Short mmCIF file of C-alpha atoms and ligand atoms in Angstrom, two decimals:
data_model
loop_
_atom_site.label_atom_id
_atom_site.label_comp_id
_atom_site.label_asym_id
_atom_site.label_seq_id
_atom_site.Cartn_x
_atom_site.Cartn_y
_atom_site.Cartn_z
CA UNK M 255 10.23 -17.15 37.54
CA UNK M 256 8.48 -14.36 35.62
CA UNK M 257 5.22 -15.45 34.37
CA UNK M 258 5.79 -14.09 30.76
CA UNK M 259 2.53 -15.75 29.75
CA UNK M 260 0.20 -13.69 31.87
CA UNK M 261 2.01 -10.71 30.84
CA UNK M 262 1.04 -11.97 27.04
CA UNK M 263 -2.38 -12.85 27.69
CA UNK M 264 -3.21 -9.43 29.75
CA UNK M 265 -2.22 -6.60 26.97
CA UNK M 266 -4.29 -9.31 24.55
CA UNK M 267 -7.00 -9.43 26.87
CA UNK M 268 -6.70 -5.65 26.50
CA UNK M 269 -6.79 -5.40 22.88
CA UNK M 270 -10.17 -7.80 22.83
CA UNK M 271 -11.94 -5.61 24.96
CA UNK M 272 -10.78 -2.14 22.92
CA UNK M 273 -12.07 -4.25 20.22
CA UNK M 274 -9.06 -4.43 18.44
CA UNK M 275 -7.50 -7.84 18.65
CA UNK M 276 -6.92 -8.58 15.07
CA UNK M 277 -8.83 -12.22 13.51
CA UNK M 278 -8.14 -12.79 10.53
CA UNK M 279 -10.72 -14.21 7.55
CA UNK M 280 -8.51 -17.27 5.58
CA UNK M 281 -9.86 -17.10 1.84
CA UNK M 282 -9.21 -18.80 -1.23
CA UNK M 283 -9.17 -16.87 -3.86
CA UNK M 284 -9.71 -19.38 -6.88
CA UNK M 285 -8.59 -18.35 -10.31
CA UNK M 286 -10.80 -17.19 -12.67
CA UNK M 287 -13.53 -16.62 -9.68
CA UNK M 288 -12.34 -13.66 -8.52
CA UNK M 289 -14.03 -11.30 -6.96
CA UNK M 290 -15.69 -14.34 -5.21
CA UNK M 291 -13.39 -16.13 -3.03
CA UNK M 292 -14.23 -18.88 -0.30
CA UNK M 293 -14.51 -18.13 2.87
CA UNK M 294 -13.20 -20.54 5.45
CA UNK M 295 -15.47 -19.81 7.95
CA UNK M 296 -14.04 -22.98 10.24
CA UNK M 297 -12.33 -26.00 9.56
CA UNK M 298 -14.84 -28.00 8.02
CA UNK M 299 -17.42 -25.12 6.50
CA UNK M 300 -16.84 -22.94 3.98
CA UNK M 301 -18.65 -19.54 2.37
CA UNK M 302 -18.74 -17.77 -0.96
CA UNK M 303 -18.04 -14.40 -0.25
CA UNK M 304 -17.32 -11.17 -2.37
CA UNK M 305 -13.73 -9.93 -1.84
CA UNK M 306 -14.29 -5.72 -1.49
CA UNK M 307 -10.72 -4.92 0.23
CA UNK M 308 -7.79 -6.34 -1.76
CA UNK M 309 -4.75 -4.65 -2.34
CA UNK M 310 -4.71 -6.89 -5.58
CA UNK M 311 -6.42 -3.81 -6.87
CA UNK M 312 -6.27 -4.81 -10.95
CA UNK M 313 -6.37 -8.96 -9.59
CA UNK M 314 -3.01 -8.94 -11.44
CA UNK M 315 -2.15 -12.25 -9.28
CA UNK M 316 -4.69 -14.07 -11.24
CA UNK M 317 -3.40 -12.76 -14.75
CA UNK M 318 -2.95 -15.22 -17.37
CA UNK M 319 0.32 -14.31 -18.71
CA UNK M 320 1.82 -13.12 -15.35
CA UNK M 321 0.70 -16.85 -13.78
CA UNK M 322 2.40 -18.77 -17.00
CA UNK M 323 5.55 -16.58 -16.38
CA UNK M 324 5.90 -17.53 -12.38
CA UNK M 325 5.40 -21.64 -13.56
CA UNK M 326 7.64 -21.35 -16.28
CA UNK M 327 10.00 -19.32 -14.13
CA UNK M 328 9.39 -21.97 -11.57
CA UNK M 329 9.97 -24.88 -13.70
CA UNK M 330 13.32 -23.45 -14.56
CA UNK M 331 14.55 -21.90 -11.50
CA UNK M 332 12.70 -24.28 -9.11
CA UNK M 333 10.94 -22.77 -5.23
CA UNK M 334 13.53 -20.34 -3.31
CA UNK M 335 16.21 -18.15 -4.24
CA UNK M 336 19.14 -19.90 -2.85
CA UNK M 337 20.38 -16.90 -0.63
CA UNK M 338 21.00 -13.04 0.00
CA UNK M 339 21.56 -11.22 -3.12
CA UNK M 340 25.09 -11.18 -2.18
CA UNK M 341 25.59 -14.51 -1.81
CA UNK M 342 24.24 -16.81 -4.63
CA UNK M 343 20.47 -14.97 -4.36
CA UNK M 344 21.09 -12.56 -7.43
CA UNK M 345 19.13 -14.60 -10.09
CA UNK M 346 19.04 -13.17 -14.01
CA UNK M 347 15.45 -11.87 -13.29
CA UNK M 348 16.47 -9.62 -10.28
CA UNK M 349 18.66 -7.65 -13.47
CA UNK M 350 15.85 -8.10 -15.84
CA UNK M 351 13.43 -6.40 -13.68
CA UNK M 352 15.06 -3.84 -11.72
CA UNK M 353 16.48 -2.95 -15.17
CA UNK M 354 12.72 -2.40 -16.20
CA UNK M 355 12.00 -0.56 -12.87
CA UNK M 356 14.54 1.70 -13.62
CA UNK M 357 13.62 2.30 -17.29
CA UNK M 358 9.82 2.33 -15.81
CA UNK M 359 10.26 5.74 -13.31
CA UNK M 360 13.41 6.93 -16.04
CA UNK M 361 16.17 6.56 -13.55
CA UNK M 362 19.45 4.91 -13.96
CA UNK M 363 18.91 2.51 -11.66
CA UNK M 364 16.29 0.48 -8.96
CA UNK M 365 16.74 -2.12 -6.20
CA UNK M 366 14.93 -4.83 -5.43
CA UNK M 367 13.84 -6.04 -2.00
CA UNK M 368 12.13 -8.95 -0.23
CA UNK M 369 8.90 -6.26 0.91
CA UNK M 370 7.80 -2.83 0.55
CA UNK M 371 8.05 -2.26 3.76
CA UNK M 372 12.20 -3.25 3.74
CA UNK M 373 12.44 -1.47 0.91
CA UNK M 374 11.71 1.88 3.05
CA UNK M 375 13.02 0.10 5.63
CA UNK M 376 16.66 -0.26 4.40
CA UNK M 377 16.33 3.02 1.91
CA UNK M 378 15.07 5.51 4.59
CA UNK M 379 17.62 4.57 7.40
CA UNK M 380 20.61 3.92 5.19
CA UNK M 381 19.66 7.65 3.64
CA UNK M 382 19.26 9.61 7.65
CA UNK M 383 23.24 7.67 8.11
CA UNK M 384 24.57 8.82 4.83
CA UNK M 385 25.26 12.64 6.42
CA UNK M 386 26.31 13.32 9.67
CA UNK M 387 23.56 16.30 10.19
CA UNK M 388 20.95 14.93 7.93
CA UNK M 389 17.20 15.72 8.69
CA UNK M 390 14.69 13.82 6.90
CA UNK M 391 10.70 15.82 7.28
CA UNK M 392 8.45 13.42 6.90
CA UNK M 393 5.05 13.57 6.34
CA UNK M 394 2.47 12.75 9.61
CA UNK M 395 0.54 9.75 7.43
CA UNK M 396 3.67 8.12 6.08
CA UNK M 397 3.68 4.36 6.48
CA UNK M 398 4.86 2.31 9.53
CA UNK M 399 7.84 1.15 7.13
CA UNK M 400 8.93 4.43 6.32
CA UNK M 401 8.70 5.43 9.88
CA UNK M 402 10.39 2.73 11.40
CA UNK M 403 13.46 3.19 8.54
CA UNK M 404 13.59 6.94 9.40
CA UNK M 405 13.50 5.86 13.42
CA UNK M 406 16.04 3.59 13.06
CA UNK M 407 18.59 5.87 11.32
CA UNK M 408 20.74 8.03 13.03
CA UNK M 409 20.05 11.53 11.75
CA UNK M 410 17.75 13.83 12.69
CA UNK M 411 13.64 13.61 11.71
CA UNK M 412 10.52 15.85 12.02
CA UNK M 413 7.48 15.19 11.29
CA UNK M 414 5.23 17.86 9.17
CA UNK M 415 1.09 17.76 9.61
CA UNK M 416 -0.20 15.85 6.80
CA UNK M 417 -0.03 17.35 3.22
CA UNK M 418 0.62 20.71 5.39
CA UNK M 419 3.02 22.51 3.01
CA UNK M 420 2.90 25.62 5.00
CA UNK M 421 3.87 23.74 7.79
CA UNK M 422 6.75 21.83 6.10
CA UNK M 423 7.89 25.28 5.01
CA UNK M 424 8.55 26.54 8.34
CA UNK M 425 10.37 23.63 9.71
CA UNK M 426 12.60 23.26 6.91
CA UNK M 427 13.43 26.65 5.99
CA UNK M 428 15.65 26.90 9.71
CA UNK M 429 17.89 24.96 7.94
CA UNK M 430 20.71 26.33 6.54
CA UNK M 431 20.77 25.35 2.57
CA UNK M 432 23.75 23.65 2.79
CA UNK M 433 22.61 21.23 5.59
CA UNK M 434 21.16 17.56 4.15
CA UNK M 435 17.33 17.16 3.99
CA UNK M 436 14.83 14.69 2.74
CA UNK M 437 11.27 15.02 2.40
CA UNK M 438 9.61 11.97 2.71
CA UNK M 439 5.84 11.73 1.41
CA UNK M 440 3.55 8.94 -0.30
CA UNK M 441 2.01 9.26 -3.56
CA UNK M 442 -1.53 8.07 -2.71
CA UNK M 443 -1.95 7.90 0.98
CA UNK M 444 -3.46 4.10 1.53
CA UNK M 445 -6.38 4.56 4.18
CA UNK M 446 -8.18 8.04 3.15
CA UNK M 447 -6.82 7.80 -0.67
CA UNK M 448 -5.94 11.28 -0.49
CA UNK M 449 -2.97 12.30 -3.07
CA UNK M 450 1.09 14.28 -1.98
CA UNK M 451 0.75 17.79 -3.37
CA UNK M 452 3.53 16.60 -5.44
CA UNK M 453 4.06 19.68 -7.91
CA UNK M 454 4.02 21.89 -4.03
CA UNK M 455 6.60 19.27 -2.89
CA UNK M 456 9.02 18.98 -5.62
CA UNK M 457 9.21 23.10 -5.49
CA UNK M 458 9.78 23.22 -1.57
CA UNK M 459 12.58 20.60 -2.63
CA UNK M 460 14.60 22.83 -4.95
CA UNK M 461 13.97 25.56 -3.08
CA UNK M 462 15.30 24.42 -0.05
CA UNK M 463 17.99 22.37 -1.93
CA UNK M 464 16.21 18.80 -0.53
CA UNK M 465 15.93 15.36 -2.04
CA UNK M 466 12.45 14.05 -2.68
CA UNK M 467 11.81 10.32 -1.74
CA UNK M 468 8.18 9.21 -2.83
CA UNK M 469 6.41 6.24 -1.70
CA UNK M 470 4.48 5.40 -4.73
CA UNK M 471 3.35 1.70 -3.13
CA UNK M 472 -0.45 2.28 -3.66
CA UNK M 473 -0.18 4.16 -7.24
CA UNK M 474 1.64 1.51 -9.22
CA UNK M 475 -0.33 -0.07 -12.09
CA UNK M 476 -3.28 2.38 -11.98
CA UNK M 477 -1.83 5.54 -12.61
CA UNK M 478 -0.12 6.85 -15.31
CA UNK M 479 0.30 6.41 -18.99
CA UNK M 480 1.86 3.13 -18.05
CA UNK M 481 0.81 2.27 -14.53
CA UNK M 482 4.58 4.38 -13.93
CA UNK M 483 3.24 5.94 -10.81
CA UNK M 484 1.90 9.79 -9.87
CA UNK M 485 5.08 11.26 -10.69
CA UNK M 486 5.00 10.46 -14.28
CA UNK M 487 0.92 10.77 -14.28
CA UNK M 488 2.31 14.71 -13.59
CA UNK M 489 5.47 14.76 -15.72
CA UNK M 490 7.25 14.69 -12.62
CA UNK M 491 9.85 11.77 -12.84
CA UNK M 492 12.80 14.03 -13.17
CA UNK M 493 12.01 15.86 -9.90
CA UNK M 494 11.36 12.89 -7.68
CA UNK M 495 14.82 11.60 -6.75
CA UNK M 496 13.59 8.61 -4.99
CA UNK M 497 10.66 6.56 -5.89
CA UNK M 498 10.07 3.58 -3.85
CA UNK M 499 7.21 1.11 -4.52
CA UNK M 500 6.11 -2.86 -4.61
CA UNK M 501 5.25 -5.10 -6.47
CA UNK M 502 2.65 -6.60 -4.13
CA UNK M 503 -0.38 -4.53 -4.85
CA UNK M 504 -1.07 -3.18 -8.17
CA UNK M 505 1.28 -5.49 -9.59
CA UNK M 506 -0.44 -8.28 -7.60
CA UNK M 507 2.77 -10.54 -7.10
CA UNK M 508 5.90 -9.73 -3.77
CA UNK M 509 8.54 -7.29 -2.88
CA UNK M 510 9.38 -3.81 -3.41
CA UNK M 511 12.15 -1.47 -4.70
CA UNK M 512 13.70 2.16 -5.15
CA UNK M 513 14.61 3.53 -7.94
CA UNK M 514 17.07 6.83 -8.07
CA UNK M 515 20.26 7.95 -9.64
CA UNK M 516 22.99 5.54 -10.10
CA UNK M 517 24.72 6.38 -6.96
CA UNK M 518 22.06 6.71 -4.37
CA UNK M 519 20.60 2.93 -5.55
CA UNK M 520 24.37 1.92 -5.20
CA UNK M 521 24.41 3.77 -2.13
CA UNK M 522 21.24 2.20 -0.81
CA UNK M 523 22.40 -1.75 -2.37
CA UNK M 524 25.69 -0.84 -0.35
CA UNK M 525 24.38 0.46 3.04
CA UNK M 526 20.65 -0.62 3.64
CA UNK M 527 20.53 -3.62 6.17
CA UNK M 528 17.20 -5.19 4.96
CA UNK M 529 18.71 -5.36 1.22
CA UNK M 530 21.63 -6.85 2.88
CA UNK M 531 20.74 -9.48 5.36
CA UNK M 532 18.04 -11.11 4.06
CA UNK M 533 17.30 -13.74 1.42
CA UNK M 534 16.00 -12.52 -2.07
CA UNK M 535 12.61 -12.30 -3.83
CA UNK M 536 12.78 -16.15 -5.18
CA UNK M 537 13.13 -15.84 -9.34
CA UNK M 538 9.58 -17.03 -10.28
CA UNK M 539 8.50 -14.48 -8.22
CA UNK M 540 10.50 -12.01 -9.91
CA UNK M 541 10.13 -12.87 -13.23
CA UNK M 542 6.32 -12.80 -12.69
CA UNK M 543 6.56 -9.33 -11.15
CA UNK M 544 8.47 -8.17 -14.01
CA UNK M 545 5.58 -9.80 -16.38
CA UNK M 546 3.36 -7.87 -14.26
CA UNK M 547 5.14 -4.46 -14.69
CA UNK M 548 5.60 -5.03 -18.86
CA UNK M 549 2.08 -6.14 -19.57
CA UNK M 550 1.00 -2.91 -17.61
CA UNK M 551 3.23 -0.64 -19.34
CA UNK M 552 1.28 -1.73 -22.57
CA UNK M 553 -2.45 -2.79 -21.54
CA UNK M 554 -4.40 -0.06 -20.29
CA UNK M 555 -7.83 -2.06 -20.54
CA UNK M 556 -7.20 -2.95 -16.36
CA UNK M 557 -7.40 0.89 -15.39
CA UNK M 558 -9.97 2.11 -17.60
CA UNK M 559 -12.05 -1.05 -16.04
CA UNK M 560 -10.90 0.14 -12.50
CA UNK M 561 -11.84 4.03 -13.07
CA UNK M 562 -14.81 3.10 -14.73
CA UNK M 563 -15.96 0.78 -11.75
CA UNK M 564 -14.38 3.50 -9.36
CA UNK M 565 -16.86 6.47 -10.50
CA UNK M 566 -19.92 3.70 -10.35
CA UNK M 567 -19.35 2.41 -6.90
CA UNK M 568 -18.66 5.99 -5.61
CA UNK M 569 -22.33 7.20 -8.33
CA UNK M 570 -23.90 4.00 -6.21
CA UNK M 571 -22.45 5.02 -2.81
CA UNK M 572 -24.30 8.49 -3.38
CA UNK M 573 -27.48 6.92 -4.37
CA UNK M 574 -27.72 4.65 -1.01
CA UNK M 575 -27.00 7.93 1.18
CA UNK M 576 -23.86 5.93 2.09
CA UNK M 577 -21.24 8.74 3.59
CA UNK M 578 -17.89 8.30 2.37
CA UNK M 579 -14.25 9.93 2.50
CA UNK M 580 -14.01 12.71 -0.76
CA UNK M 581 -10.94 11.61 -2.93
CA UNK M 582 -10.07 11.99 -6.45
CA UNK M 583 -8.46 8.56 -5.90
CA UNK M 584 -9.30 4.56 -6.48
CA UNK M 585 -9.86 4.06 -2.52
CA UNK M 586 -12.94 4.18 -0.77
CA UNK M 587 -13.07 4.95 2.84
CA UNK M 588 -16.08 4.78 5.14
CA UNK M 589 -15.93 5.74 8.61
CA UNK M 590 -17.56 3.61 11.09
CA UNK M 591 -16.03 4.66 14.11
CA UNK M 592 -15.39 2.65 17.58
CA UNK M 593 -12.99 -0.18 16.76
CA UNK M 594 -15.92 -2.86 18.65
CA UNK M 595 -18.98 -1.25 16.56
CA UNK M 596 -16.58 -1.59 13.33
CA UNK M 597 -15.96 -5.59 13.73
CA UNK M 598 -19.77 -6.08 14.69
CA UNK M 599 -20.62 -4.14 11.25
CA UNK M 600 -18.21 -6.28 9.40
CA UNK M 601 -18.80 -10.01 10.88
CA UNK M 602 -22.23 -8.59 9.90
CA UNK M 603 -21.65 -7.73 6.60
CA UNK M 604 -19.42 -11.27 6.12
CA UNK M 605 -22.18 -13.89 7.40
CA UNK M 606 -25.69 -11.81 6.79
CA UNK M 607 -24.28 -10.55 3.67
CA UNK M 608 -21.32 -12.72 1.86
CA UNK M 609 -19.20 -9.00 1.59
CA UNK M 610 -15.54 -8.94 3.37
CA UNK M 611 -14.71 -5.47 4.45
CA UNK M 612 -11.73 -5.89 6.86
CA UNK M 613 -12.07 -3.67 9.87
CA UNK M 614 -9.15 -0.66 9.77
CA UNK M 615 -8.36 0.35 13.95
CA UNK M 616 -5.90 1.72 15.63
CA UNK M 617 -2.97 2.45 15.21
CA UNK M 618 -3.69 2.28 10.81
CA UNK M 619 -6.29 4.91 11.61
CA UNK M 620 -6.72 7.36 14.60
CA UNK M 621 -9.37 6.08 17.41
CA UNK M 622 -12.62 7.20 16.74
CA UNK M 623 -11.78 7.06 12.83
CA UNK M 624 -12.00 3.14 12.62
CA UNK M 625 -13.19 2.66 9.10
CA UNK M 626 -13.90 0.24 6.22
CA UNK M 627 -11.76 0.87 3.07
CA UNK M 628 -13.26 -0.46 0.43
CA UNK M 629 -10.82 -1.09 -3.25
CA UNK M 630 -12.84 -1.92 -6.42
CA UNK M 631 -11.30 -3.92 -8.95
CA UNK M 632 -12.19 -4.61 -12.76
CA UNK M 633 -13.78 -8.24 -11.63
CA UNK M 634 -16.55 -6.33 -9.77
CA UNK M 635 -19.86 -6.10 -11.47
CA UNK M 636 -22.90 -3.48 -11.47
CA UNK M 637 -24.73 -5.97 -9.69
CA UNK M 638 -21.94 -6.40 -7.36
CA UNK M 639 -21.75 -3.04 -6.74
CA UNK M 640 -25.51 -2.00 -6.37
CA UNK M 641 -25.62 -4.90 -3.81
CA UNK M 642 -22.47 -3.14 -1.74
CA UNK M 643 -23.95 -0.15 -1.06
CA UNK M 644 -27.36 -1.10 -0.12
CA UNK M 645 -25.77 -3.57 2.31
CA UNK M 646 -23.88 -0.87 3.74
CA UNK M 647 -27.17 1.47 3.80
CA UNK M 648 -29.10 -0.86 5.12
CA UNK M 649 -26.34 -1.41 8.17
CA UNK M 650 -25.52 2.28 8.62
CA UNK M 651 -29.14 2.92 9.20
CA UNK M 652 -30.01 0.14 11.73
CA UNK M 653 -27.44 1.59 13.79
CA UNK M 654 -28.73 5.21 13.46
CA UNK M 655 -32.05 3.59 14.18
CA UNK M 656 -30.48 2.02 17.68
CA UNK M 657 -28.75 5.53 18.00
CA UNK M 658 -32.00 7.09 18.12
CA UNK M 659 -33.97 5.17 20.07
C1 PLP I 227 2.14 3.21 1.80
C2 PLP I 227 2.76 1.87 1.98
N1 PLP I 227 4.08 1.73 1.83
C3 PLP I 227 4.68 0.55 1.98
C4 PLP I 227 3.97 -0.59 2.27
C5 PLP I 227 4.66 -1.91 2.43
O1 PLP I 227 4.58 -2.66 1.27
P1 PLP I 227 4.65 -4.27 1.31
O2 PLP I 227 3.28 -4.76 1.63
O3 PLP I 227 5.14 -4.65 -0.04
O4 PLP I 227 5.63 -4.63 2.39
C6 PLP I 227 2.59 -0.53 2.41
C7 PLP I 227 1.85 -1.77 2.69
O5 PLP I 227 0.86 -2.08 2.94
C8 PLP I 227 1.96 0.75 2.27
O6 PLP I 227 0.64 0.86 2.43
#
């Protein structure tokens, strides 16, 4: 008999001593507290801590109106969705909101899916099957989903170097203009916040006679006139044929979706396996996700908040000689480097300090770039904020201290 065990237990053993095995911090995250959240520290203690890396990045989840909508939904609908959309899991708010999704990015129509990540998923590899010779160029920082959904299809892929458009040039341009393509790209890249050259992109696509699929995942809800995205921040809805994003970040609820012309999202509703096989968002969900999307479309009080605190903790990270990653976006990345050093600086910063920065390793980030990405929200104060960045001095320079000695 194979002892499967020890084969576990050595390639964990491994990733302990690279520093990398993943332990997670269990929070709650009490309404009306936030950015304070407990910290369950062990089964019978628990901390106040401040919350600095949510993806919750306007702490939509804790919205008043978006919280009524999910009980009421609830009390109506009840838990779970009942099955796959197919088969009795198509609920009245699945319409409702990829209806507004639709109207949202001005498309004819969106999809809605249990994740973001089956939402490229399904999209990506149902799109490389839908030609025999397609060739989908995607973009070296894409995300795991996207890259996984363009693996698992069976056309052709290449990767370009990341927001190289020289490079993407070269590779694409051997194809004849009658061949299939897809460029592949995301809107704000999540770990060095770093925006597509989307104006560069959308040209290279009608020149080279491409579609466009954009991952908009860590845009929606903070930019544009109505938290709509990049695209329609730069008037560029109409030149984006796909736009994929979720409603589990911004819009601080579950799930994701696409949104294209009426027969690529019938395409994709007909073809993509994680759309298919899989039960649906459950209805209270939905409906609060679509409460979510419509109060964001008319508020804009959330992202002035969040640019306004954006600019400060990035004025205060200047102040406290605190090096981070240069970005015209909402993310904040500062590279620690060595995946063991990086979860010593954060247990630091968690028990000496009360501040949760998550450690970002391998594979997220290349080795030797392990980082801490911190994401402001409106909730976080000056105080807050001043308190951040000296704690993060204060660290950085003990080490160069050690470093020097
Ligand atoms: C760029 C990008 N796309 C897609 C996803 C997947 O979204 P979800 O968390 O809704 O599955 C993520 C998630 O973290 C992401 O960062």
């Amino acid at each position: 008999m194979l002892n499967y065990n020890q084969a576990f237990n050595t390639q964990l053993v491994k990733l302990k001593e690279d520093g990398r095995y993943r332990e997670f911090v269990p929070l709650s995250r009490m309404m009306g507290d936030f950015p304070h959240a407990l910290w369950h520290c062990n089964e019978d203690q628990q901390k106040e801590v401040i919350v600095w890396c949510t993806n919750d990045y306007l702490n939509m989840s804790h919205n008043k109106q978006v919280v009524r909508a999910f009980q009421e939904a609830a009390q109506y609908y009840g838990v779970g969705s009942g099955g796959t959309r197919n088969i009795a899991g198509t609920s009245y708010p699945h319409l409702l909101l990829e209806k507004e999704m639709a109207d949202l990015h001005k498309k004819d129509a969106s999809l809605t899916f249990s994740s973001g990540y089956a939402a490229n998923e399904g999209a990506l590899s149902a799109l490389s099957n839908a030609f025999k010779d397609m060739t989908i160029f995607s973009d070296a920082k894409n995300h795991a989903s996207m890259i996984q959904g363009i693996r698992e299809g069976k056309g052709k892929y290449q990767i370009f170097k990341h927001n190289d458009m020289d490079h993407l040039e070269t590779l694409i341009q051997d194809l004849p203009l009658t061949q299939p393509k897809l460029i592949a790209v995301t809107s704000v890249y999540p770990m060095l916040g770093d925006f597509a050259k989307l104006e560069d992109l959308c040209d290279l696509a009608e020149k080279y006679n491409a579609l466009l699929y954009v991952d908009e995942v860590h845009a929606m809800g903070m930019y544009g006139p109505e938290g709509d995205g990049l695209t329609a921040q730069l008037n560029l809805q109409d030149k984006v044929h796909i736009i994929q994003g979720n409603f589990a970040k911004g819009y601080g609820a579950i799930g994701g979706y696409v949104a294209g012309s009426a027969s690529v999202i019938d395409y994709i509703r007909s073809f993509a396996s994680s759309f298919i096989f899989t039960t649906s968002i459950p209805p209270a969900t939905t409906q609060a996700a679509l409460e979510s999307v419509q109060y964001l479309r008319k508020s804009s009080v959330e992202r002035e908040k969040l640019w306004q605190n954006v600019a400060l903790l990035k004025d205060a990270l200047r102040h406290y000689n605190v090096p981070f990653v240069k970005n015209d976006s909402h993310i904040v990345a500062v590279i620690i480097g060595g995946a063991s050093y990086c979860k010593q600086f954060c247990d630091r910063l968690l028990i000496e300090y009360g501040i949760y920065l998550q450690p970002i390793n391998y594979p997220t980030v290349p080795l030797g770039q392990e980082m801490v990405r911190i994401t402001i929200t409106p909730e976080h104060t000056l105080e807050m904020i001043s308190g951040l960045a000296q704690a993060l001095n204060e660290l950085l320079n003990e080490n160069t201290k050690l470093e020097a000695a």
